[in-house]
GROMACS .gro file of C-alpha atoms in nm:
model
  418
    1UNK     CA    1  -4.223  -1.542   4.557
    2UNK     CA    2  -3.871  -1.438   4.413
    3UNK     CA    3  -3.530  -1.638   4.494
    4UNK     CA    4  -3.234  -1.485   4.594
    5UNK     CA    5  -2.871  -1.637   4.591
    6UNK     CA    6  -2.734  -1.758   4.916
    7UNK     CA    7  -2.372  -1.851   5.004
    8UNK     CA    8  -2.328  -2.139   5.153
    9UNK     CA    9  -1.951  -2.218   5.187
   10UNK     CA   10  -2.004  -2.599   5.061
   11UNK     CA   11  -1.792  -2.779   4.829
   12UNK     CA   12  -1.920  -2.932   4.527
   13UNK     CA   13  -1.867  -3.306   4.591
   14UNK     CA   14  -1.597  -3.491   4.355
   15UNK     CA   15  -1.834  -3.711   4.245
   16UNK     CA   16  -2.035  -3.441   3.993
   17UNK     CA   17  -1.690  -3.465   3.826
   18UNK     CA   18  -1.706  -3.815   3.770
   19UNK     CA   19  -2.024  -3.751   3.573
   20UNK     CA   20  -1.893  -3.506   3.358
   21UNK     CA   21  -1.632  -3.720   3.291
   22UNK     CA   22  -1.895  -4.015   3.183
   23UNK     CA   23  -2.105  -3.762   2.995
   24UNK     CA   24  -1.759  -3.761   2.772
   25UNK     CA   25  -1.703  -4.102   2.814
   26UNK     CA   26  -2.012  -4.282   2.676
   27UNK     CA   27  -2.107  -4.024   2.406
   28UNK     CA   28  -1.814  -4.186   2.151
   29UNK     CA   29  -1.768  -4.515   2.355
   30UNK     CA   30  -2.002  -4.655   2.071
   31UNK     CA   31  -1.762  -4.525   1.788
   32UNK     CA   32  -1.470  -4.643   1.982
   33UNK     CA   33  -1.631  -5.011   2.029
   34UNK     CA   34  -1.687  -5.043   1.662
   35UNK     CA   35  -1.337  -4.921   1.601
   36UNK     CA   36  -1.226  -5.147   1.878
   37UNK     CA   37  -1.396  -5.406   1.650
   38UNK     CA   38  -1.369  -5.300   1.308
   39UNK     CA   39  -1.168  -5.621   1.167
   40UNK     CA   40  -1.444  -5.853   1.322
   41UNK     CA   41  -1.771  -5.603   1.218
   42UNK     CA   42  -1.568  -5.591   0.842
   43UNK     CA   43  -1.542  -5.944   0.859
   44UNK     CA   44  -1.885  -6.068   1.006
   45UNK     CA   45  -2.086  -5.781   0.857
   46UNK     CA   46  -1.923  -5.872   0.502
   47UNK     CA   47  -1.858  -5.509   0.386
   48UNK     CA   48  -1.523  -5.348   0.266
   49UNK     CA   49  -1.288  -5.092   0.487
   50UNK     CA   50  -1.505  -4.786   0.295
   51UNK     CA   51  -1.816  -4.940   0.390
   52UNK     CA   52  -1.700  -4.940   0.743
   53UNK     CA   53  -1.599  -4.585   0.743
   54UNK     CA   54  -1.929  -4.485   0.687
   55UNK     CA   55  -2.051  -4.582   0.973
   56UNK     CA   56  -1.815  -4.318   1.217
   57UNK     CA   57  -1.901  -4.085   0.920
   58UNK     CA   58  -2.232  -4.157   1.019
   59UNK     CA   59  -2.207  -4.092   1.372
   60UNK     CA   60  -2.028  -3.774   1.322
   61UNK     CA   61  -2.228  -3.634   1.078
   62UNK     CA   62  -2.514  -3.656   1.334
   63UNK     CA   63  -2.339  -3.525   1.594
   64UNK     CA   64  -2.206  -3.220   1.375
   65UNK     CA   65  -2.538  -3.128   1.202
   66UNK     CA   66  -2.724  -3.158   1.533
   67UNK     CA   67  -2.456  -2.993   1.755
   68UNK     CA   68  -2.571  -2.678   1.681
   69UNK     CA   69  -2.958  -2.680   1.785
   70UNK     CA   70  -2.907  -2.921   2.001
   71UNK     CA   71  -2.590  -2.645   2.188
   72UNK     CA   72  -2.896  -2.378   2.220
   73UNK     CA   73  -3.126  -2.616   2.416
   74UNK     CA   74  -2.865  -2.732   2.639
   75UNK     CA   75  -2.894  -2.327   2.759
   76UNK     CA   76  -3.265  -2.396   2.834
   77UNK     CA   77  -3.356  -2.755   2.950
   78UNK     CA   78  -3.286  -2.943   3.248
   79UNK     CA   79  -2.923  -3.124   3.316
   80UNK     CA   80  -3.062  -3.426   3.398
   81UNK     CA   81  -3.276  -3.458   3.062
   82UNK     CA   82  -2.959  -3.397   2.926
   83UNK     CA   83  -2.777  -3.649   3.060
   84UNK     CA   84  -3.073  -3.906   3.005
   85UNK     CA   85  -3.036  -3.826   2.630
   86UNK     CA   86  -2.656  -3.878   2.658
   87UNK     CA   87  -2.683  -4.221   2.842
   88UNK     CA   88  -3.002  -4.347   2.721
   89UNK     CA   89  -2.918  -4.250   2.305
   90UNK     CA   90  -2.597  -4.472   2.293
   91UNK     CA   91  -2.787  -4.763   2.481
   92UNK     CA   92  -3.055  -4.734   2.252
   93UNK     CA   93  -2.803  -4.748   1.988
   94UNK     CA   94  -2.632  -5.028   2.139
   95UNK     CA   95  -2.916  -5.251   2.161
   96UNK     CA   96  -3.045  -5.176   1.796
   97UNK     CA   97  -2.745  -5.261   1.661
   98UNK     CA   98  -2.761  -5.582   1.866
   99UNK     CA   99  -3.087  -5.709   1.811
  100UNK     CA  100  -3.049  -5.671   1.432
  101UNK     CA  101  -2.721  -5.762   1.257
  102UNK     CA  102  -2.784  -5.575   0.945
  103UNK     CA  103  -2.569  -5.293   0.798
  104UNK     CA  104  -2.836  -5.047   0.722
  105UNK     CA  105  -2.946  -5.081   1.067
  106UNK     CA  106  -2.572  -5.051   1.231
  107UNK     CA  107  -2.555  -4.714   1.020
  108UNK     CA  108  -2.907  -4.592   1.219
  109UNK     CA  109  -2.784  -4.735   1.548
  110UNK     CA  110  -2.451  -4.491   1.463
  111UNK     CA  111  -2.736  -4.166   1.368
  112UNK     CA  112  -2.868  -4.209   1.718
  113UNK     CA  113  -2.535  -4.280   1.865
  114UNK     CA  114  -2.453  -3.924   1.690
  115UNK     CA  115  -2.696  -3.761   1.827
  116UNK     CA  116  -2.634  -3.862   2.175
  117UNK     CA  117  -2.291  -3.765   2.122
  118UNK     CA  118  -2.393  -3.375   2.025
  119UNK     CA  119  -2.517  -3.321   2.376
  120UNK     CA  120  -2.183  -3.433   2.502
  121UNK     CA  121  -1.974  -3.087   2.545
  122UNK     CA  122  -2.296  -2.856   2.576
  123UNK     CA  123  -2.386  -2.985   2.849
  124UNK     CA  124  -2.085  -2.994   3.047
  125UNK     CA  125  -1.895  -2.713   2.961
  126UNK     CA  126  -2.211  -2.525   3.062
  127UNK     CA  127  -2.178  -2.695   3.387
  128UNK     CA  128  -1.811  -2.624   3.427
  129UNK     CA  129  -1.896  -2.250   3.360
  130UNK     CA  130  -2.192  -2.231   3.627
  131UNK     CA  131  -2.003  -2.396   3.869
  132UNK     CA  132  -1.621  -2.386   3.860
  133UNK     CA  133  -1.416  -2.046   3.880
  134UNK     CA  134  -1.242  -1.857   3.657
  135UNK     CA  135  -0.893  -1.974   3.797
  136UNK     CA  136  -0.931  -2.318   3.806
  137UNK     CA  137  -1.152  -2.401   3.514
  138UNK     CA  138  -0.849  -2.535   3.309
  139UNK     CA  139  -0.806  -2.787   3.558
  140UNK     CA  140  -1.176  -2.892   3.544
  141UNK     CA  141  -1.173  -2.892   3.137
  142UNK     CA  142  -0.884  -3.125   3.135
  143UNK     CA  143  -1.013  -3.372   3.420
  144UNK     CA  144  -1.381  -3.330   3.183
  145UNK     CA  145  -1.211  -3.408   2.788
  146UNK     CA  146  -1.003  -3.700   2.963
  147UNK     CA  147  -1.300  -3.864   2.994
  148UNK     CA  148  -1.372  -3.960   2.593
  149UNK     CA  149  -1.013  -4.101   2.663
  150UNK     CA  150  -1.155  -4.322   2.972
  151UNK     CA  151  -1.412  -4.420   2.716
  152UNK     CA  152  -1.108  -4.507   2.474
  153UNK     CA  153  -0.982  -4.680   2.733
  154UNK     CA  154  -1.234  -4.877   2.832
  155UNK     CA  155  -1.377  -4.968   2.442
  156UNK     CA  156  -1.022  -5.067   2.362
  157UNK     CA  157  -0.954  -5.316   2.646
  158UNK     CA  158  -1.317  -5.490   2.660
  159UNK     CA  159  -1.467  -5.468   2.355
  160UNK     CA  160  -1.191  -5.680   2.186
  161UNK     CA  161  -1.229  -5.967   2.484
  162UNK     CA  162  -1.564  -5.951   2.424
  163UNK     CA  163  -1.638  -5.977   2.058
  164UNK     CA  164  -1.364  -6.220   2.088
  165UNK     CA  165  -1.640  -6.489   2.264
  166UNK     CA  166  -1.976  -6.292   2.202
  167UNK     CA  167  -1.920  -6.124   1.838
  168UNK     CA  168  -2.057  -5.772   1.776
  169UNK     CA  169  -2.363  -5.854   1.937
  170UNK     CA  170  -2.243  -5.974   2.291
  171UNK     CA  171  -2.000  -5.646   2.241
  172UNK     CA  172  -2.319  -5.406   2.196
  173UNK     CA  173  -2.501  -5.606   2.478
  174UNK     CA  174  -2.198  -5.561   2.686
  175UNK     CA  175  -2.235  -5.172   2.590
  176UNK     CA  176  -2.521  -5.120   2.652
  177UNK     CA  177  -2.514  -5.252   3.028
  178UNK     CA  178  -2.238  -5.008   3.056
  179UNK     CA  179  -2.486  -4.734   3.017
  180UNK     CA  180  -2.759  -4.799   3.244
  181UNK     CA  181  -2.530  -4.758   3.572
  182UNK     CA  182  -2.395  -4.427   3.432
  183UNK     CA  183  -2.736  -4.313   3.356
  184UNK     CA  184  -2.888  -4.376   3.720
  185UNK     CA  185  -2.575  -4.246   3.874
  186UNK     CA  186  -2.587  -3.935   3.637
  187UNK     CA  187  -2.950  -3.827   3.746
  188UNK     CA  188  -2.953  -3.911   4.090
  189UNK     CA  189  -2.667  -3.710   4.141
  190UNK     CA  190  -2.771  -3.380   3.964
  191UNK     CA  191  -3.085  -3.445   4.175
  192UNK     CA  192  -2.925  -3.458   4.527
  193UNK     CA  193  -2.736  -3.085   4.369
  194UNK     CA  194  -3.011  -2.944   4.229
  195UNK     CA  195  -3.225  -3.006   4.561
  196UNK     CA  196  -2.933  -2.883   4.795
  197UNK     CA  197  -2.992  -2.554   4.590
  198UNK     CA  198  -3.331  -2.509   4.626
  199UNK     CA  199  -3.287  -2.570   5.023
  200UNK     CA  200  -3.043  -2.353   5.042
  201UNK     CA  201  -3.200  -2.064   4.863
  202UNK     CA  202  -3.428  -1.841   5.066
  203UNK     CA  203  -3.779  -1.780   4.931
  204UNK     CA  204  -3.814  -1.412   4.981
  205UNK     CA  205  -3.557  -1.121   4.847
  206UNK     CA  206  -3.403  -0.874   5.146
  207UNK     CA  207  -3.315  -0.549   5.035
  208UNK     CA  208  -2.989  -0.524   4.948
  209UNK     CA  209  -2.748  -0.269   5.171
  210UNK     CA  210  -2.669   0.023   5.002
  211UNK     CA  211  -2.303   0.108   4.936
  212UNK     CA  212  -2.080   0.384   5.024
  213UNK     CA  213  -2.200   0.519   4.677
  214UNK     CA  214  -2.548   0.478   4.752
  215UNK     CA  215  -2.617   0.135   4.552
  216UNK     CA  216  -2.657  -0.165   4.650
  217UNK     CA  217  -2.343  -0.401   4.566
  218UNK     CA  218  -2.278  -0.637   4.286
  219UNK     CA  219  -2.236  -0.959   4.332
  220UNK     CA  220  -1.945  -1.065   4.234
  221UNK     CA  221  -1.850  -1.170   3.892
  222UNK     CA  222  -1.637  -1.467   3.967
  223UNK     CA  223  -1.829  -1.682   4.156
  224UNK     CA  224  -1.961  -2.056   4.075
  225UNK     CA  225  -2.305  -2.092   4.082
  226UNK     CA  226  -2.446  -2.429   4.272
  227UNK     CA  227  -2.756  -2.444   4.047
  228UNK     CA  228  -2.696  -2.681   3.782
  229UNK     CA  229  -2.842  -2.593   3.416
  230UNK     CA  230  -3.247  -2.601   3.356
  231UNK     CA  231  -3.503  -2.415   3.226
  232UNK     CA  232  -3.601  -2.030   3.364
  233UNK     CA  233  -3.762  -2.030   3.706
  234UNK     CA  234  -4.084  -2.188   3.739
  235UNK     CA  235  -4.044  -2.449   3.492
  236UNK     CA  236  -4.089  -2.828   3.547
  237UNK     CA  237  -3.728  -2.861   3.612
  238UNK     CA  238  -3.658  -2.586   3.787
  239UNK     CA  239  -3.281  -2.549   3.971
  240UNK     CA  240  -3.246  -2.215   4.140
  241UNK     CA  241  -2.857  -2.089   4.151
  242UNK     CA  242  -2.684  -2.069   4.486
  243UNK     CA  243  -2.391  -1.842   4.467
  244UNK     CA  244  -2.045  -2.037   4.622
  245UNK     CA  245  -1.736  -1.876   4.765
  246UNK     CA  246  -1.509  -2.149   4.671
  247UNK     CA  247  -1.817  -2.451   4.570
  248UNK     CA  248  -1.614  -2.663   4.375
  249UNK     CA  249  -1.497  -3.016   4.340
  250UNK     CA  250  -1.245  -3.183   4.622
  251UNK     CA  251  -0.904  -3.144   4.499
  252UNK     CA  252  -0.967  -2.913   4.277
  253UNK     CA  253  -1.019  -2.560   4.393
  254UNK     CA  254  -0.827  -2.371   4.708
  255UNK     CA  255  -0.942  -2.482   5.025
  256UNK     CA  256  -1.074  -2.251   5.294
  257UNK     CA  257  -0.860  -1.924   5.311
  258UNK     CA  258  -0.645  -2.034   5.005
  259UNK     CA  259  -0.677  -1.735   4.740
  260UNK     CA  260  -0.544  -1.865   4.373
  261UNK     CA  261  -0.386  -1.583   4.137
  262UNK     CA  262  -0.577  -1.584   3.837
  263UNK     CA  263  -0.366  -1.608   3.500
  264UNK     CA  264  -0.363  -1.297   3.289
  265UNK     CA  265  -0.456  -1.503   2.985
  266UNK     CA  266  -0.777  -1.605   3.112
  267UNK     CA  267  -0.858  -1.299   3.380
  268UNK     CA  268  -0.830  -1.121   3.012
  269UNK     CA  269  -1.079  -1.363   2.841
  270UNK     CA  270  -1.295  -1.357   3.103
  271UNK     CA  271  -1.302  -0.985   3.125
  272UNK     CA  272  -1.372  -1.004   2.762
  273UNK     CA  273  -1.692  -1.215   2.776
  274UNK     CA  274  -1.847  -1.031   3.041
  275UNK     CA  275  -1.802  -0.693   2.868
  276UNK     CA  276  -2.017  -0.886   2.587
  277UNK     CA  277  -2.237  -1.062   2.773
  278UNK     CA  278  -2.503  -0.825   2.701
  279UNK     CA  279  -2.425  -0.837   2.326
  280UNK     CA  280  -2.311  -1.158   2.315
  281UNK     CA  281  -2.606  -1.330   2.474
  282UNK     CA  282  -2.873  -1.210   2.196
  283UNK     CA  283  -2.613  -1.144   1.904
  284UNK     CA  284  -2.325  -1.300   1.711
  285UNK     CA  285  -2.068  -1.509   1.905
  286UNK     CA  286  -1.715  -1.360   1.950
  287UNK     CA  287  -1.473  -1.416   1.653
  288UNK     CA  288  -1.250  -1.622   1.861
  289UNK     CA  289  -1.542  -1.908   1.898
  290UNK     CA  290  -1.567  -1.932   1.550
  291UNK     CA  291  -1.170  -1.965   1.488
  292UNK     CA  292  -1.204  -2.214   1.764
  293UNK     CA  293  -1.470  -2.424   1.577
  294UNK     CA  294  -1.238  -2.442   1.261
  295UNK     CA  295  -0.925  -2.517   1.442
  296UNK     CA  296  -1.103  -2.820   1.623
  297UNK     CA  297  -1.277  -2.963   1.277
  298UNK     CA  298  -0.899  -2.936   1.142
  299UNK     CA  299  -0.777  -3.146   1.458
  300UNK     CA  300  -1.085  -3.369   1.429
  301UNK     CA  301  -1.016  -3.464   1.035
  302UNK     CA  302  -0.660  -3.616   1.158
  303UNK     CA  303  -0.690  -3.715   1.506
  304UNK     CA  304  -1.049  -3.963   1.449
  305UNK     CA  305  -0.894  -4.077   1.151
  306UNK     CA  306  -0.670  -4.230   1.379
  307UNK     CA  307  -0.885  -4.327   1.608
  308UNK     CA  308  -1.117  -4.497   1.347
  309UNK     CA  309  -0.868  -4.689   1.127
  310UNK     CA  310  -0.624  -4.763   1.396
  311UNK     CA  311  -0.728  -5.096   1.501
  312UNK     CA  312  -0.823  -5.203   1.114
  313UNK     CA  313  -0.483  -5.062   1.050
  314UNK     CA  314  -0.317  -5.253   1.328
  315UNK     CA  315  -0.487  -5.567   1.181
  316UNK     CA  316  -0.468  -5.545   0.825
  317UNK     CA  317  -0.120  -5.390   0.760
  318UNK     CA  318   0.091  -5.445   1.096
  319UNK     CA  319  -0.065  -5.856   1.141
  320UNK     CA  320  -0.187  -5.724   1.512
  321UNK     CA  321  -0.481  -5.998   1.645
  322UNK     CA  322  -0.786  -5.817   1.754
  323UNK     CA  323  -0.690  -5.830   2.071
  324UNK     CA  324  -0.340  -5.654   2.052
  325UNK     CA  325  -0.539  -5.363   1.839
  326UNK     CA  326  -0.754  -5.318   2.118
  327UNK     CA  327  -0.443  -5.310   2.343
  328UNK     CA  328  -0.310  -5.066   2.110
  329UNK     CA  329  -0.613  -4.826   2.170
  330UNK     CA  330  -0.637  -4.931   2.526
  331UNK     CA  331  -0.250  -4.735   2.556
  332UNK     CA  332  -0.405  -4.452   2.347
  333UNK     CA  333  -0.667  -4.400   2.585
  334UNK     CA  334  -0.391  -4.434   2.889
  335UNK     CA  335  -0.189  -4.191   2.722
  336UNK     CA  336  -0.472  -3.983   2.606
  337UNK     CA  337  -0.595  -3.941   2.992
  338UNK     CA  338  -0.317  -3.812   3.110
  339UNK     CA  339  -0.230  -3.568   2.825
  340UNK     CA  340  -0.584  -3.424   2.824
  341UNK     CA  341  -0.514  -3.361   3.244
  342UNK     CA  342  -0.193  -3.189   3.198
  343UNK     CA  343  -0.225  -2.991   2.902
  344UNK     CA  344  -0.498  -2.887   3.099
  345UNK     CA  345  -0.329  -2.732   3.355
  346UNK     CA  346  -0.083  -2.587   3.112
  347UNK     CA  347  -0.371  -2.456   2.962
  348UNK     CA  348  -0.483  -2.254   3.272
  349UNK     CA  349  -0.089  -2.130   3.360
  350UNK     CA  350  -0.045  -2.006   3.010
  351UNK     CA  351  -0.365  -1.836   2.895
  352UNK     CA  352  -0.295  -1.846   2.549
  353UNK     CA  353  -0.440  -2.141   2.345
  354UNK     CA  354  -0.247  -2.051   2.040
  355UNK     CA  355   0.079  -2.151   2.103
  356UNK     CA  356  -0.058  -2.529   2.236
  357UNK     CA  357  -0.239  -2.595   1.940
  358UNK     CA  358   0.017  -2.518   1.722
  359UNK     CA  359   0.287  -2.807   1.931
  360UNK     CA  360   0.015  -3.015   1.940
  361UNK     CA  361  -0.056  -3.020   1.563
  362UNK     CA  362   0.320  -3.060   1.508
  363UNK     CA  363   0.272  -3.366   1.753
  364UNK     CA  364   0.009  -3.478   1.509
  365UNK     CA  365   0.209  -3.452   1.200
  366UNK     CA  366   0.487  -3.632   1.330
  367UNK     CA  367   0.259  -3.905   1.447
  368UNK     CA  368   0.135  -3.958   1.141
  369UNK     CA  369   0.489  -3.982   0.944
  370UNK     CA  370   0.573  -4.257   1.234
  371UNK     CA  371   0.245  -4.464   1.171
  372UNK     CA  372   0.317  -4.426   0.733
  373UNK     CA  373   0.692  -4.535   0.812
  374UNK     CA  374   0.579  -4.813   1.064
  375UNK     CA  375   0.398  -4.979   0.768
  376UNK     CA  376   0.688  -4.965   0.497
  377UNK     CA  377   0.923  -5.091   0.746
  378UNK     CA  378   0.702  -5.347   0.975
  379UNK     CA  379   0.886  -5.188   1.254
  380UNK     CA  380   0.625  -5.200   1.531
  381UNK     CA  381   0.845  -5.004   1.767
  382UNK     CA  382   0.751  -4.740   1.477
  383UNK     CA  383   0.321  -4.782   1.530
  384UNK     CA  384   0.341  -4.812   1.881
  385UNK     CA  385   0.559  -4.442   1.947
  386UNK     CA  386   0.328  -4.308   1.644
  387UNK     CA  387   0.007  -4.384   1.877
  388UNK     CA  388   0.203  -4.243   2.170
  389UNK     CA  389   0.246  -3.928   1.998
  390UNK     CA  390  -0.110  -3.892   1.800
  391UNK     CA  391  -0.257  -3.962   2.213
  392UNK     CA  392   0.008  -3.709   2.377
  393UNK     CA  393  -0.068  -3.442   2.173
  394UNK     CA  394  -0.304  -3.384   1.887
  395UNK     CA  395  -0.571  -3.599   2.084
  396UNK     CA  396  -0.511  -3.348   2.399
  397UNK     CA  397  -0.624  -3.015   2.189
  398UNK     CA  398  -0.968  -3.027   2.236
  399UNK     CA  399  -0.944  -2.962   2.610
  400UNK     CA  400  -0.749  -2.640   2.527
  401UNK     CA  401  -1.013  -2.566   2.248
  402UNK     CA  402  -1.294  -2.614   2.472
  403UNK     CA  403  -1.136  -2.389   2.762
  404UNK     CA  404  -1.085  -2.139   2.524
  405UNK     CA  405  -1.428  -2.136   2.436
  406UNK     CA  406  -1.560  -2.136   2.814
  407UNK     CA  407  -1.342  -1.859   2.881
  408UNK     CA  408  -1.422  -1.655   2.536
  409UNK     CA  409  -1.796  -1.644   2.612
  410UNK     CA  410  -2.067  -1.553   2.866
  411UNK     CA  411  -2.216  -1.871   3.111
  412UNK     CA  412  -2.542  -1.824   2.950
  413UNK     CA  413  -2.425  -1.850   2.587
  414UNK     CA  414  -2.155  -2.193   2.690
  415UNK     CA  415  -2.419  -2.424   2.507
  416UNK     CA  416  -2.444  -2.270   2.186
  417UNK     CA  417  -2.069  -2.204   2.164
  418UNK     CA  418  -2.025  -2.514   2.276
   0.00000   0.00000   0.00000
């Protein structure tokens, strides 16, 4: 028996949002928990500043090496053994580092930590192209990269408290636990979706009604699909698409009889990627995702060397307690959230991710000179605007670099490009 798309006018529900969002969140939460607690770990661990860089190296390194195979299966298996491997790889990581407090084993609990992380934007930028349209998929992205700022956030304000009474170990604990709700809500969720679709999908093909021209009509181009990523048809994990007229999140999309102008910036990159889908999906990807990739491993080299050393810094050169640091990256993460959501929707009026990245890595620079001048002075007026500008802006480009990339390339090649 063949499937055929249906179209069902039914809202995605807000709530698949919220897991995209923790797919972000959790994937560096364990990077952002050490850095949370890199004075105590320096300290307790009995290693020097370098020695403690090694272990983010570590994690990114991982993620970097691994990004790449890892993008191509995230076009081919199931969302929801995605998501497992997201959740369940930093708990694991968590709880080795826990249960033994040894360096060479915190620098394989940050390998696996890595490698969770890798499946991170894959995953759900793939989801944001199958199910989101055209017009609003800025929106999505910005709502989706705020979450590794919820996971700032979150590290920043707890970890500290934490470690403060439990040490690294009640910290990792404490992590861990974090992950298992986020990994049951995570499955059963794409569940629930992915059996909606199959309900909804007839099991037999009608013929399609011929056109004016004689041919039976396209379906259209712009439309969401309610199927969420898996394997080809017939497979263990099979999700069969479901073609939406406007089956997006709450909030998000037009409601009922509400038609959105798309931007000419992105109805042009759209229009580019499905003239090369055909091309695109067994060749070489477009130019633009490979600019892309270098512009965000430039923005990476400064912005998580803030996000690393920021606490350390805090503590070793500005006399911050532990706690304050974690404050410090606890207002990153605030201020993080909200940039990532607006320059978002910037994002999707202008078009054009050029021109963003370019203030935004001014932003950086500037933040930087603040944060160098904040140390020769001991002004802390001076570290606390420098964080506000390294979260406002250079932390914010990598939801314009990621839309770019959803918009540059076919839905079927998002992982990989990813």
């Amino acid at each position: 028996m063949t499937h055929t798309p249906s179209a069902p006018a039914r809202k995605a529900p807000g709530i698949l949002l919220a897991v995209l969002m923790a797919a972000m969140a959790a994937g560096p939460v364990f990077n952002y928990g050490v850095g949370a607690l890199s004075a105590t770990i320096v300290e307790s661990y009995g290693i020097t500043e370098g020695q403690y860089g090694f272990i983010i190296t570590a994690v990114f390194v991982m993620a970097g090496l691994a990004a790449p195979l890892l993008g191509v299966l995230a076009d081919r298996i199931d969302t929801r053994v995605q998501l497992t491997l997201i959740f369940g790889g930093v708990l694991v990581a968590f709880l080795l580092s826990a249960t033994w407090q040894s360096y060479a084993v915190l620098l394989v609990a940050a390998l696996i930590a890595g490698l969770a992380q890798s499946f991170s934007n894959p995953v759900t930028n793939r989801i944001v192209a199958q199910r989101v349209l055209l017009t609003q998929r800025s929106a999505w992205m910005g709502w989706k990269q705020s979450g590794v700022q919820v996971g700032l956030l979150v590290a920043g304000l707890t970890f500290p408290v934490v470690g403060a009474a439990l040490g690294w170990r009640g910290a990792a604990l404490f992590g861990a636990l974090l992950c298992v709700p986020l990994l049951v809500t995570g499955w059963s969720v794409v569940t629930r979706l992915q059996r909606r679709a199959r309900e909804s999908t007839p099991t037999t093909t009608p013929p399609p009604a011929p056109s004016a021209a004689g041919r039976a009509p396209a379906p259209p181009r712009d439309r969401p699909s309610a199927g969420l990523p898996g394997p080809p048809h017939g497979g263990p994990f099979e999700s069969a698409p479901v073609e939406l007229s406007d089956a997006v999140a709450d909030g998000v999309n037009p409601g009922p009889g509400q038609v959105s102008p798309e931007r000419p910036g992105l109805r042009a990159a759209g229009a580019g990627a499905s003239g090369r889908g055909a091309a695109a999906s067994s060749g070489a990807l477009p130019p633009a995702v490979w600019l892309l990739t270098l512009t965000s491993f430039l923005n990476a080299v400064g912005t998580q060397g803030v996000n690393v050393y920021a606490s350390l810094f805090a503590v070793r050169a500005m006399g911050y307690t532990v706690t304050v640091a974690g404050l410090l990256l606890g207002v990153m993460g605030v201020i993080g959230i909200g940039s990532r959501i607006g320059w978002g929707r910037v994002t999707g009026r202008l078009g054009r991710p050029a021109p963003l990245i370019q203030v935004m890595s001014l932003g950086g620079i500037v933040g930087l000179g603040l944060l160098v001048l904040a140390e020769s002075t001991q002004q802390h007026w001076l570290m606390w605007l420098g964080v506000a500008f390294h979260a406002a802006l250079p932390l914010a480009a990598n939801v314009v670099i990621n839309s770019g990339i959803v918009a540059a390339v076919p839905k079927e090649r998002i992982g990989v490009a990813s």
